[in-house]
CSV table of C-alpha atoms in Angstrom, one decimal:
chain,number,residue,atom,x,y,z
A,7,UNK,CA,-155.9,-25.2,-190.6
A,8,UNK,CA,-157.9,-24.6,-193.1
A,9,UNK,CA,-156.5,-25.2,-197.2
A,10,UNK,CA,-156.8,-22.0,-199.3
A,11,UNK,CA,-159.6,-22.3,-202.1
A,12,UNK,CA,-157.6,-24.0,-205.6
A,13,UNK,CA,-158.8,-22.7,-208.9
A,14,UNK,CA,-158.3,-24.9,-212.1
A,15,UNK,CA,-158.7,-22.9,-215.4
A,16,UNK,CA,-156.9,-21.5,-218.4
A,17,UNK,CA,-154.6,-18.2,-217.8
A,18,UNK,CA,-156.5,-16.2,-218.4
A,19,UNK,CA,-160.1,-14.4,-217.3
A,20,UNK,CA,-162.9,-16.0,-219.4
A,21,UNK,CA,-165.4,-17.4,-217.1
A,22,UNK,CA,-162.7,-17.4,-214.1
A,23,UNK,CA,-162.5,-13.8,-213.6
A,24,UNK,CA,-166.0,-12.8,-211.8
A,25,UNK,CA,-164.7,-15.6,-209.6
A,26,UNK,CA,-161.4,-14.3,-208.7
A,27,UNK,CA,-163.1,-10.6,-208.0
A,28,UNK,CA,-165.1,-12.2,-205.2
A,29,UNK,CA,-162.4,-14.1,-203.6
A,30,UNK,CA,-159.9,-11.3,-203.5
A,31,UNK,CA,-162.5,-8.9,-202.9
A,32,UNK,CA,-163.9,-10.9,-199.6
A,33,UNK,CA,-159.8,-11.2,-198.6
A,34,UNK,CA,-159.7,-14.9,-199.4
A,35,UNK,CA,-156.4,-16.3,-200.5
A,36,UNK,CA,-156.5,-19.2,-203.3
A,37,UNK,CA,-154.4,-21.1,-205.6
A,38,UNK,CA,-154.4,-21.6,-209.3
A,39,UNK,CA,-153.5,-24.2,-210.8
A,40,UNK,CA,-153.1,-22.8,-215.1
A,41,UNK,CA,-154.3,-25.1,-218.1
A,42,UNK,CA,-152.1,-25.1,-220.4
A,43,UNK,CA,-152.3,-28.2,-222.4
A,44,UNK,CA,-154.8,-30.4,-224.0
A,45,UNK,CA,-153.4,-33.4,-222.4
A,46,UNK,CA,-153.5,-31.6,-218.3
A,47,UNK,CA,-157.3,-30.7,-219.7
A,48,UNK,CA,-157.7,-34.6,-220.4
A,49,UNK,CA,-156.4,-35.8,-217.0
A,50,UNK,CA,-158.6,-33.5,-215.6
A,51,UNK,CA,-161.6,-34.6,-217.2
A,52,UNK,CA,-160.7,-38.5,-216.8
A,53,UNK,CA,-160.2,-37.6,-212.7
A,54,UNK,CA,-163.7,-37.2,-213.1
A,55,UNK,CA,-163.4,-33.8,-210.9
A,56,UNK,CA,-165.4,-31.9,-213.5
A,57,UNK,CA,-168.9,-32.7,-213.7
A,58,UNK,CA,-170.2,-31.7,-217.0
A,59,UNK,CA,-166.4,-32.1,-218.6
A,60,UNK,CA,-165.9,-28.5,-218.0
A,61,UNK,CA,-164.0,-25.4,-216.0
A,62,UNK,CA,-164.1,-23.3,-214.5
A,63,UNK,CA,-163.7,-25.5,-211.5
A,64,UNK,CA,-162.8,-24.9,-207.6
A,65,UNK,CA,-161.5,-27.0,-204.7
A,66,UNK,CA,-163.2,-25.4,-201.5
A,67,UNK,CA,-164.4,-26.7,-198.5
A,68,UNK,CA,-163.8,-30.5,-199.6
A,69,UNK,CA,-166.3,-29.6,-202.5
A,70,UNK,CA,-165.3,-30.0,-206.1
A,71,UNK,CA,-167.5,-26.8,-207.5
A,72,UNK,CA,-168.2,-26.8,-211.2
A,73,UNK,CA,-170.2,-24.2,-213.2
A,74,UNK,CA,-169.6,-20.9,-212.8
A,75,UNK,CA,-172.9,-18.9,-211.0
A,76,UNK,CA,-173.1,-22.1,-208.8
A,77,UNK,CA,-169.1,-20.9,-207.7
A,78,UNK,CA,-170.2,-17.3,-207.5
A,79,UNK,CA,-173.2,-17.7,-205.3
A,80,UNK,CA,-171.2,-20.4,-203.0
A,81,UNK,CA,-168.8,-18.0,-202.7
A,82,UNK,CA,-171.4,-14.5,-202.3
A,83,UNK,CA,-173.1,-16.6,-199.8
A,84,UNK,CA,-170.3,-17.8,-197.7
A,85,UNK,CA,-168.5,-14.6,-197.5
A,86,UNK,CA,-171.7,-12.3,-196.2
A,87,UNK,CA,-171.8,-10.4,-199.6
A,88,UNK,CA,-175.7,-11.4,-201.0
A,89,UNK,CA,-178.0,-9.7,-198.9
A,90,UNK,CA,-179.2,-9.6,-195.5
A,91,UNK,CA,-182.7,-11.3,-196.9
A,92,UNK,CA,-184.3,-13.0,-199.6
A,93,UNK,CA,-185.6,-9.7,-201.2
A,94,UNK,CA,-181.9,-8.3,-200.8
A,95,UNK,CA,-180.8,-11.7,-202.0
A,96,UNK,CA,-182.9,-10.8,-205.4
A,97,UNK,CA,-181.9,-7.6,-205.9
A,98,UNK,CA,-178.3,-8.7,-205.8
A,99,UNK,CA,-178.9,-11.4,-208.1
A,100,UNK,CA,-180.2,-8.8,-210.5
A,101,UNK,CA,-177.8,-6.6,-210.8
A,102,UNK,CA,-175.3,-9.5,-211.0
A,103,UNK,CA,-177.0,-11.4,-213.7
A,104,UNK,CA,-176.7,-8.2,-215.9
A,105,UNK,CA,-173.3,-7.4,-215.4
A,106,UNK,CA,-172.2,-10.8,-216.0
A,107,UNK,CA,-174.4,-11.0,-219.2
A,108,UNK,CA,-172.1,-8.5,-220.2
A,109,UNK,CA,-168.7,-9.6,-219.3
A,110,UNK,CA,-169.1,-13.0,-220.6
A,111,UNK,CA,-170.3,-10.8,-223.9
A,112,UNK,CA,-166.9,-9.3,-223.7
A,113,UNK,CA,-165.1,-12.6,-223.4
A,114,UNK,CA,-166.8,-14.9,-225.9
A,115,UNK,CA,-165.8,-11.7,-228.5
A,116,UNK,CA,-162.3,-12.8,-227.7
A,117,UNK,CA,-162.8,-15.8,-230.0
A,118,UNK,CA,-164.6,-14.5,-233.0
A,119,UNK,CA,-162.9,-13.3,-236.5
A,120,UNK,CA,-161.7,-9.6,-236.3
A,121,UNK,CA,-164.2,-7.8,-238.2
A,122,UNK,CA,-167.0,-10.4,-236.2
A,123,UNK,CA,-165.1,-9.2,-232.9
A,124,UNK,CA,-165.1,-5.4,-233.7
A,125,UNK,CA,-168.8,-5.3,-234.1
A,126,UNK,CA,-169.5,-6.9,-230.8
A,127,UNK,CA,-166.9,-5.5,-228.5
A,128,UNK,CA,-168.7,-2.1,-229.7
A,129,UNK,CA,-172.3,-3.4,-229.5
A,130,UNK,CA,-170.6,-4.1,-225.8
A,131,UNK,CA,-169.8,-0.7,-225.0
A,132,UNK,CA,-172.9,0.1,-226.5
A,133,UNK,CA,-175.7,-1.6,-224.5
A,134,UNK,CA,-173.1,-0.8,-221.5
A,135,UNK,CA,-173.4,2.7,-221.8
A,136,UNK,CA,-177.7,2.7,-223.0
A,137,UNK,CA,-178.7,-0.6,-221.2
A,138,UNK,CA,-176.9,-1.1,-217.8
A,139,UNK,CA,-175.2,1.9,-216.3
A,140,UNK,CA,-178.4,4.0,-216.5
A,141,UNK,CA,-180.0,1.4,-214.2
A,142,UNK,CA,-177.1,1.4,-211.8
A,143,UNK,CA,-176.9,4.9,-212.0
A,144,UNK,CA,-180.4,5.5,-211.2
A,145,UNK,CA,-180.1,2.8,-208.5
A,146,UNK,CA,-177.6,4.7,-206.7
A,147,UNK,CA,-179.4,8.1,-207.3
A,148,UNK,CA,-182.5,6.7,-205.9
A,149,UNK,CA,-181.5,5.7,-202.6
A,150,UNK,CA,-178.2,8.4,-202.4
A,151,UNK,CA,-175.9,5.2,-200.8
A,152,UNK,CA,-172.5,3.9,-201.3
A,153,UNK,CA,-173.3,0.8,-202.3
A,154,UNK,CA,-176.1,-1.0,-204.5
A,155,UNK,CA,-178.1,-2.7,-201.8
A,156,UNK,CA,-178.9,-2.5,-198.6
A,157,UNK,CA,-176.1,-0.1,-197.3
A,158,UNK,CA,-173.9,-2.3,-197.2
A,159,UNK,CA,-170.7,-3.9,-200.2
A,160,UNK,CA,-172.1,-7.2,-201.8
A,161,UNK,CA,-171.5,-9.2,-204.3
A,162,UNK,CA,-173.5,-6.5,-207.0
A,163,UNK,CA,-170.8,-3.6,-206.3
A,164,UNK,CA,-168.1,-6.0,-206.8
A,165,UNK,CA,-169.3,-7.1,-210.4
A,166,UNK,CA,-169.8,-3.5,-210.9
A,167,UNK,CA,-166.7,-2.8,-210.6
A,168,UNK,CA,-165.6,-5.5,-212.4
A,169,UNK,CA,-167.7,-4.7,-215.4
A,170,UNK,CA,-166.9,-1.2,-215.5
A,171,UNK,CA,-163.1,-1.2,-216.3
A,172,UNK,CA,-163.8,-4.1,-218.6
A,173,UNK,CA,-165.7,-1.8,-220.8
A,174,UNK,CA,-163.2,0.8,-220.0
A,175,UNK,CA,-160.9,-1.4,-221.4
A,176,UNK,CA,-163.2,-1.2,-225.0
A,177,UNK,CA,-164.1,2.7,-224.3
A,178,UNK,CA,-162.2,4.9,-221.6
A,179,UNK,CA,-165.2,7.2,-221.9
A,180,UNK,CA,-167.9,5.3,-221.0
A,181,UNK,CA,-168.5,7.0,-217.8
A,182,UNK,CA,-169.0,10.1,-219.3
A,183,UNK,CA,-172.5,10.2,-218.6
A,184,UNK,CA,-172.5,8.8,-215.2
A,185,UNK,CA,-171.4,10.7,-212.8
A,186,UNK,CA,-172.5,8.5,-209.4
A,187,UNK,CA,-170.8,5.3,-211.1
A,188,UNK,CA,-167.5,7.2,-211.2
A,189,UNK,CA,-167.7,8.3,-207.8
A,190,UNK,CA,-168.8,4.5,-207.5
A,191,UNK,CA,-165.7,3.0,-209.1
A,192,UNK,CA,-163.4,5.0,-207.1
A,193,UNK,CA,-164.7,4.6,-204.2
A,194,UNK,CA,-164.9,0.4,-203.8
A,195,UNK,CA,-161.3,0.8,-206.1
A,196,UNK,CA,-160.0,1.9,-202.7
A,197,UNK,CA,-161.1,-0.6,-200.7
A,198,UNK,CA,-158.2,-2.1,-199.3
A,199,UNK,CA,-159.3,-5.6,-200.7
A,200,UNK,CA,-160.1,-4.5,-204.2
A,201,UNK,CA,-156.9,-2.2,-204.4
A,202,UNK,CA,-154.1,-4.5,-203.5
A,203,UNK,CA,-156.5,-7.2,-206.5
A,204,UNK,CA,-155.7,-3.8,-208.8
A,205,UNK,CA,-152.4,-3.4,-207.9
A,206,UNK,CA,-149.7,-5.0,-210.7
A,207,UNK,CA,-148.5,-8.8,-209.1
A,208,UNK,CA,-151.9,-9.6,-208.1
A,209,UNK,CA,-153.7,-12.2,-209.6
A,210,UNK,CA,-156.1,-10.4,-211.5
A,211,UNK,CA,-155.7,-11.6,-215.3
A,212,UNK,CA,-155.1,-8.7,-218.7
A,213,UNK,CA,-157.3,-9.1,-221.3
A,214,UNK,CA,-157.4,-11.5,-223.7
A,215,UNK,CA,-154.6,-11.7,-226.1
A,216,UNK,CA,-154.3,-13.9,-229.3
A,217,UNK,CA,-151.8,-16.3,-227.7
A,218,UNK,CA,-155.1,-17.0,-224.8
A,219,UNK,CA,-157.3,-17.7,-227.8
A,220,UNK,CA,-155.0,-19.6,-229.4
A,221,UNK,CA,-154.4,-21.9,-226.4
A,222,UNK,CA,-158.2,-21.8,-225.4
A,223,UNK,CA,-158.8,-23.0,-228.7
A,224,UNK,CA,-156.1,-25.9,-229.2
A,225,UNK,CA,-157.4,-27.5,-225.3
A,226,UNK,CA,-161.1,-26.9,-226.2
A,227,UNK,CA,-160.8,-28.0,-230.0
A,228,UNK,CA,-162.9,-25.2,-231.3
B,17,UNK,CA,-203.9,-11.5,-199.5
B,18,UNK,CA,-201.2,-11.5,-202.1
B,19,UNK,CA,-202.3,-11.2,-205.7
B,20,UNK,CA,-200.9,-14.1,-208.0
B,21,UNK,CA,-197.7,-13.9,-209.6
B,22,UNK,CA,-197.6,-12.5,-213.0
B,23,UNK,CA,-195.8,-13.7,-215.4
B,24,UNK,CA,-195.2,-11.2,-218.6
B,25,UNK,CA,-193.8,-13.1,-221.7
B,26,UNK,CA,-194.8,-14.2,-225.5
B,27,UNK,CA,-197.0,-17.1,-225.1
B,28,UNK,CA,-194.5,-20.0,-225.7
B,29,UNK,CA,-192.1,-21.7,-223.7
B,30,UNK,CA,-189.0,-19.8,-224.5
B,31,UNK,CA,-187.2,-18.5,-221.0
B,32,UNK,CA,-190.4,-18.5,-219.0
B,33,UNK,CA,-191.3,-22.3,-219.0
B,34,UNK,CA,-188.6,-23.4,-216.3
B,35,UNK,CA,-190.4,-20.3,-213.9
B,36,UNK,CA,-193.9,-22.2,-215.1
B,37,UNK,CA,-192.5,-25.0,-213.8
B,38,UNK,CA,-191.2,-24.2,-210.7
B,39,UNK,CA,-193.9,-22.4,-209.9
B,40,UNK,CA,-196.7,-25.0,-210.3
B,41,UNK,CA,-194.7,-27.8,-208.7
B,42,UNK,CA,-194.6,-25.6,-206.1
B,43,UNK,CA,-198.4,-25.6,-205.9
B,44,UNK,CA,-198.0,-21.7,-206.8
B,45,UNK,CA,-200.9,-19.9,-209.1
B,46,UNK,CA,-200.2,-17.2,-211.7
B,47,UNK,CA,-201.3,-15.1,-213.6
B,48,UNK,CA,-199.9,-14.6,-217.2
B,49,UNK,CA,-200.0,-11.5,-219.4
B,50,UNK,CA,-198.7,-12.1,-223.2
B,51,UNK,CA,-196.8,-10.5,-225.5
B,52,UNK,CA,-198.5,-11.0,-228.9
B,53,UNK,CA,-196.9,-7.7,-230.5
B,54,UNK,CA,-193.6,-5.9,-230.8
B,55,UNK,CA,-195.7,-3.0,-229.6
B,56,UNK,CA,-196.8,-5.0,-226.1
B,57,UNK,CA,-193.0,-5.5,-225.9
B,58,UNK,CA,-192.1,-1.4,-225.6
B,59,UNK,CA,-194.9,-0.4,-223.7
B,60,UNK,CA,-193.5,-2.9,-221.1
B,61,UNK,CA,-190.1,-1.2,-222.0
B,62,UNK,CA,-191.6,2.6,-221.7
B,63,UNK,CA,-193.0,1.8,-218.3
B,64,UNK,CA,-189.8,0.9,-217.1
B,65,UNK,CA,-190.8,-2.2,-216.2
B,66,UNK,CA,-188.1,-4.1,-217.2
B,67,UNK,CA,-184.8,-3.6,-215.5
B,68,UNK,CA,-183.0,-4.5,-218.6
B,69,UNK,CA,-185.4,-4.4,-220.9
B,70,UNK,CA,-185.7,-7.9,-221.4
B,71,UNK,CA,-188.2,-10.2,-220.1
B,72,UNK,CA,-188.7,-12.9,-218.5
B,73,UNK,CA,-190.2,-10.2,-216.0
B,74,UNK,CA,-192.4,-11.4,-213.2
B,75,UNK,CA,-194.4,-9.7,-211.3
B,76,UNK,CA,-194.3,-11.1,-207.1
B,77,UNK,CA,-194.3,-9.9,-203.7
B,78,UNK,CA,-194.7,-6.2,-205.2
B,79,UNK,CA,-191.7,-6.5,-207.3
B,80,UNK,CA,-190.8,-6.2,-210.6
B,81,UNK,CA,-188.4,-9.6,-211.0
B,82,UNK,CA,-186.4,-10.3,-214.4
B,83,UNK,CA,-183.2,-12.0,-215.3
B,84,UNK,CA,-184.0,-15.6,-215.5
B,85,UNK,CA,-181.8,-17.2,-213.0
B,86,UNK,CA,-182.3,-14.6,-209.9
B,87,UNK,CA,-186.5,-15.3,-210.6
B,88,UNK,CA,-185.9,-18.8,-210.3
B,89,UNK,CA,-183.4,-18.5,-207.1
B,90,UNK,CA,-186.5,-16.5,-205.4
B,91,UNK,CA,-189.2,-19.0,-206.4
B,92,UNK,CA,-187.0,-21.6,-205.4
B,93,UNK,CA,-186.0,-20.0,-201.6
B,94,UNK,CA,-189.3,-18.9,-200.6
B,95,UNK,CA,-190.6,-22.4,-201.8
B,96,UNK,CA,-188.2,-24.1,-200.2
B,97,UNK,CA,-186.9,-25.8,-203.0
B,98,UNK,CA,-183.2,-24.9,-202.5
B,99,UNK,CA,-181.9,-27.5,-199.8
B,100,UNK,CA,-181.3,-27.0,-196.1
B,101,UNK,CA,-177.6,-25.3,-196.6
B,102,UNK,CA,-175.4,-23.2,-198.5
B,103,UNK,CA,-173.4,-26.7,-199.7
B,104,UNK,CA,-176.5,-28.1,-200.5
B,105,UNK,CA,-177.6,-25.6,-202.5
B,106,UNK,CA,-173.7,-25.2,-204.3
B,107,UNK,CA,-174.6,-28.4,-205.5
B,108,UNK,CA,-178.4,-27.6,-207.0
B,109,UNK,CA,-177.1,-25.0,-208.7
B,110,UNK,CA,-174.2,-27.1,-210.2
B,111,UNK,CA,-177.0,-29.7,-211.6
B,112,UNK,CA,-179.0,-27.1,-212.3
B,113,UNK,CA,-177.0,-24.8,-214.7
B,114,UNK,CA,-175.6,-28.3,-216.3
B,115,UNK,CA,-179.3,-28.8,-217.0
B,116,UNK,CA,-180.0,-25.1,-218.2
B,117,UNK,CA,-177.3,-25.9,-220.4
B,118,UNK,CA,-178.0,-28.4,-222.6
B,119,UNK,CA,-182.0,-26.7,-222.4
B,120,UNK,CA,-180.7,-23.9,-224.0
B,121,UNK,CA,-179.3,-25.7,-227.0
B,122,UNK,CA,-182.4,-27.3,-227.4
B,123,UNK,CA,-184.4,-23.6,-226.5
B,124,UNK,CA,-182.7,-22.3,-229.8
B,125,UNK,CA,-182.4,-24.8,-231.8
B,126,UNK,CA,-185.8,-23.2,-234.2
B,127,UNK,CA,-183.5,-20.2,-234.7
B,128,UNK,CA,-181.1,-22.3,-236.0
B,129,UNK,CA,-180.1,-21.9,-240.0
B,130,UNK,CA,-181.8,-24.6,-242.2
B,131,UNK,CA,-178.4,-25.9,-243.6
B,132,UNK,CA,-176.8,-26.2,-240.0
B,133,UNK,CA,-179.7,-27.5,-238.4
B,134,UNK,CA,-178.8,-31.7,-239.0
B,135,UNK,CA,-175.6,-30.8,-237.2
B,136,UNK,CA,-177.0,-29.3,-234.3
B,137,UNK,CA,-179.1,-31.8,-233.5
B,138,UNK,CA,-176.5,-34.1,-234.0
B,139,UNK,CA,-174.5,-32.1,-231.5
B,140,UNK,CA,-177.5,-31.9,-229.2
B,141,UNK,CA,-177.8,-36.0,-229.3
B,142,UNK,CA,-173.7,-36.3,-228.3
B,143,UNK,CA,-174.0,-33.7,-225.2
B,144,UNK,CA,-177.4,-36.1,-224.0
B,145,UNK,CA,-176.3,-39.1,-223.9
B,146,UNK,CA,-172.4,-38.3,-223.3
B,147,UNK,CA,-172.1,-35.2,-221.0
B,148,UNK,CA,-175.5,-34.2,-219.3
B,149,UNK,CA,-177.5,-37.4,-218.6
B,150,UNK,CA,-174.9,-39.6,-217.4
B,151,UNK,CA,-174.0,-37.5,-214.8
B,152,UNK,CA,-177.6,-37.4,-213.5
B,153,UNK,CA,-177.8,-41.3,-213.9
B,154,UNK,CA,-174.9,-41.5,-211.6
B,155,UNK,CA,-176.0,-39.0,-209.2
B,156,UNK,CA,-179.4,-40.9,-208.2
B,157,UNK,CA,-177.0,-44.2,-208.6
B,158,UNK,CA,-174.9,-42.8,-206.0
B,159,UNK,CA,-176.9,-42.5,-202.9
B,160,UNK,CA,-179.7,-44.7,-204.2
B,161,UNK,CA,-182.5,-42.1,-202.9
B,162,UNK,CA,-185.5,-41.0,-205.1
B,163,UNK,CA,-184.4,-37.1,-205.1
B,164,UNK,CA,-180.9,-35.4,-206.8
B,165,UNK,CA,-179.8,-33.8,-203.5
B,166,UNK,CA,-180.4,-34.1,-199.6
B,167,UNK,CA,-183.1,-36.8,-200.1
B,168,UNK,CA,-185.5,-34.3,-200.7
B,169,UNK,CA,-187.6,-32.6,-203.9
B,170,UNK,CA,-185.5,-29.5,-204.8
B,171,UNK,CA,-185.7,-27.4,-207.9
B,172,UNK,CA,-182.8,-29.7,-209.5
B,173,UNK,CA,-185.5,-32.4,-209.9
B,174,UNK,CA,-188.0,-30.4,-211.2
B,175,UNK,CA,-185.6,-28.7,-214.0
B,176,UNK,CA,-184.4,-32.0,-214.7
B,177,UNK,CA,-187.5,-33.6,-215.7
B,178,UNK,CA,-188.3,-30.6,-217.3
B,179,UNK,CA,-185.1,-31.5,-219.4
B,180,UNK,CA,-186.3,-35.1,-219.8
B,181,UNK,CA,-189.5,-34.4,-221.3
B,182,UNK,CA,-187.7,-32.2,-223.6
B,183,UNK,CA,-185.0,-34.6,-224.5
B,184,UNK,CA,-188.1,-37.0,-224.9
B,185,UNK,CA,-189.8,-35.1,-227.7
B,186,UNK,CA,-186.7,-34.7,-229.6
B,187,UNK,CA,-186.2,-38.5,-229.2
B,188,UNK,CA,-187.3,-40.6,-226.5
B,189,UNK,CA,-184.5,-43.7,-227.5
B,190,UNK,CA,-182.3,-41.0,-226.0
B,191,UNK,CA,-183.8,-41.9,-222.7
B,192,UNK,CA,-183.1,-45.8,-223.4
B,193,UNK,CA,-179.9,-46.0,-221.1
B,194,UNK,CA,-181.4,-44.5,-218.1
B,195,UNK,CA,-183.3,-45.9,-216.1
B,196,UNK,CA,-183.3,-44.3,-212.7
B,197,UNK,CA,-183.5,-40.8,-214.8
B,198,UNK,CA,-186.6,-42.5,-216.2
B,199,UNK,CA,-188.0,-43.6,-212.6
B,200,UNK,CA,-187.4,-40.0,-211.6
B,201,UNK,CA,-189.8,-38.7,-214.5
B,202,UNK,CA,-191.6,-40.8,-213.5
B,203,UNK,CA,-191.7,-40.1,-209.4
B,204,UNK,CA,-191.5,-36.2,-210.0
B,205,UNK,CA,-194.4,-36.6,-212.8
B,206,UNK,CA,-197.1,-38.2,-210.0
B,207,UNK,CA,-196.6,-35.3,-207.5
B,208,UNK,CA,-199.6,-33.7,-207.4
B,209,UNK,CA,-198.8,-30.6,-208.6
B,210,UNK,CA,-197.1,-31.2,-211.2
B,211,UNK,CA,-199.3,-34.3,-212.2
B,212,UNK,CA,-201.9,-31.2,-212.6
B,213,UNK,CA,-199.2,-29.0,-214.6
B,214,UNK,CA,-198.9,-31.6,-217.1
B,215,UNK,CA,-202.3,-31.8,-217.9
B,216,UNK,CA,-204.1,-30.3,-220.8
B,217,UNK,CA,-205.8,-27.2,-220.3
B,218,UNK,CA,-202.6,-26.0,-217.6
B,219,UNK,CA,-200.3,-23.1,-218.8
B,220,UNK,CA,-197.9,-25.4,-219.4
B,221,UNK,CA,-196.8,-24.3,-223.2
B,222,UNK,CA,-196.7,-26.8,-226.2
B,223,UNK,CA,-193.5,-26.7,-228.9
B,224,UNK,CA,-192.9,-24.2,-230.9
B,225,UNK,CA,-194.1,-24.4,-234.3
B,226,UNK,CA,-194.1,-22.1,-237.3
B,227,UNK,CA,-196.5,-19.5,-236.6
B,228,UNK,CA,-195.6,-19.1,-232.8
B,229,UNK,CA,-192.0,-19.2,-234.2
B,230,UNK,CA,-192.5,-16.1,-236.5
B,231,UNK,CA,-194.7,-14.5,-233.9
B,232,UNK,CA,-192.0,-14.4,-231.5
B,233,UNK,CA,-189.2,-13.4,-233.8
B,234,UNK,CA,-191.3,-10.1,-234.4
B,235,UNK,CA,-192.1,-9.6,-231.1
B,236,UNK,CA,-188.4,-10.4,-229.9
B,237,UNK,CA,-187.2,-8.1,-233.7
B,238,UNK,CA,-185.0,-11.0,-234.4
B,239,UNK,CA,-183.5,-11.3,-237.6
């Protein structure tokens, strides 16, 4: 029998959260195992399980994953969610890079000063609203599917998602504009997957709170 | 027959020079057309050729790539640079965004402030030496084969010694401590291709210095 996938990280979402998406989002059941502490951080680092001294990391398939877009494709690729080809493969890639340019935006604001953090969460919402979701409106008006490439849920509408009600979270009008992506986030919202992740109890992390940055910042000494 | 790849960036190394890379080890020919003027840069915008509107963009297999990373994942499948399996490849990317990294501290290191600059480097020196290369030097310690992963070239060797010669120019007594990192510069540099890539007159792109530095921050409207 196989063991479920073990995440190591800080309680929060930071880099971890794209990563929980996909695994809930494919139906894969993992652990967690919450950093709390500088001295568990220390042990973890002197176990030598994290390459470059950092998390995120993962326990899959006897592997010890570090890095987070090498976790992400493993994870895209294993589950059938990047494409049925190399060109599909690209396209996902994409539209991935983007909206993860954009979340980890949203989480390194987290840790600046509060005037500092202001300006970016709305420079955020900003290049959200002028940059991105035209392209992934214009992707879905274009070919008139459900999903963002090749007919068919990958790793791209899952980041979407994901993306969309974190800038929600900064703007709950952000949407305005974009009628397809609404019709877009409710419908992969109700995928059975994805709505028992959205549902309260799951593990799907809230947004970052001073008590994560202050923890963040005692482990990582920043 | 296919037309070249094009490559459409400022003429410096910036984001584009691991794609160079990659591309001539591969034994790949390109094309490049630069940005020398903000005004190159939103034409490229107006024509909606930039997803994002950000560049790197190249132009292959009649389409219109950009975001860094996803580029280099499709030079790297169709060139078979990307190992034989998914958990091969799990672990080229691992190396690989180690190496990007520490590049990109050394990348933006000219847009650093004058009065933190001394610290940086300082900073850059530490992660070398403590965090990045000794994992590299224990890799090819490891399994005692010339190549990072599977016994065979992959794009993790050729971003590394991109790294390397990077690291070199900074300061090459960073490289003191290790020497199978050095006998894979070494190894990686005699390939024919990219023997050829690092050869003057190739579109392999120098340092920055001042004036290509102030070029690009009007092109790019930084600060």
């Amino acid at each position: 029998m196989a063991t479920k996938p073990k995440l190591y990280y800080f309680r929060g979402r930071g880099r971890m959260e794209s990563i929980r998406w996909l695994l809930a989002a494919a139906g894969v059941e993992f652990e967690e195992e919450f950093i709390e502490t500088a001295e568990q951080y220390e042990k973890l680092q002197k176990d030598g399980r994290l390459l470059f001294g950092q998390v995120p990391m993962i326990e899959i398939d006897g592997m010890v994953l570090t890095q987070t877009r090498a976790i992400l494709s493993y994870l895209a690729a294993k589950y059938d969610l990047y494409g049925k080809d190399l060109k599909e493969t690209v396209r996902i890639n994409m539209y991935a890079d983007g909206t993860l340019d954009l979340m980890l935006m949203i989480a390194l604001a987290a840790f600046k000063p509060p005037a500092e953090k202001e300006e970016s969460l709305a420079l955020v919402a900003q290049k959200a609203q002028t940059r991105y979701f035209p392209v992934f409106e214009k992707i879905l008006k274009d070919h008139g599917q459900d999903f963002l490439v090749g007919n068919k849920f990958s790793w791209a509408d899952i980041q979407l998602l994901e993306a969309i009600l974190m800038v929600e979270e900064l703007n709950a009008s952000v949407l305005s504009d974009f009628r397809l992506l609404q019709a877009f986030k409710t419908r992969i919202s109700n995928i059975p997957t994805i709505k028992k992740f959205l549902q309260p109890g799951s593990q799907r992390q809230p947004p970052p709170d001073s008590h994560y940055v202050e923890v963040v910042r005692s482990i990582l000494h920043f | 027959m296919a037309g070249k790849p094009k490559l459409h960036y400022f003429n410096g190394r910036g984001r584009m020079e691991s794609i160079r890379w990659l591309l001539a080890s591969a034994g790949v020919e390109f094309e490049e057309k630069f940005i020398n003027t903000p005004e190159d840069l939103d034409k490229l915008k107006n024509d909606g050729s930039l997803m994002f509107q950000q560049v790197p963009m190249v132009e292959i297999d009649g389409m219109k790539l950009v975001q860094t990373r996803a580029i280099l994942n499709y030079i790297a499948t169709k060139y078979n640079l990307y190992g034989k399996d998914i958990k091969e490849r799990a672990l080229i990317d691992m190396y690989t965004e180690g190496i990007v990294d520490l590049n990109e501290m050394i990348m933006v290191l000219p847009l650093c402030p004058p009065d933190q600059k001394d610290a940086k480097i300082t900073l850059i020196r530490e992660r070398t030496t403590d965090r990045y290369l000794p994992v590299f030097e224990k890799v090819l310690k490891s399994h005692g084969q010339d190549y990072l992963v599977g016994n065979k070239l992959s794009r993790a060797d050729i971003h590394l010694v991109e790294l390397l010669y990077y690291v070199e120019e900074l300061d090459s007594s960073l490289l003191a401590n290790f020497p199978l990192l050095k006998a894979l510069k070494t190894r990686v540099s005699n390939l024919p291709t990219v023997k050829k890539f690092l050869q003057p007159g190739s579109p392999r792109k120098p340092p920055l210095d001042e004036k290509s530095l102030e070029q690009a921050k009007k092109i790019f409207r930084i600060n």
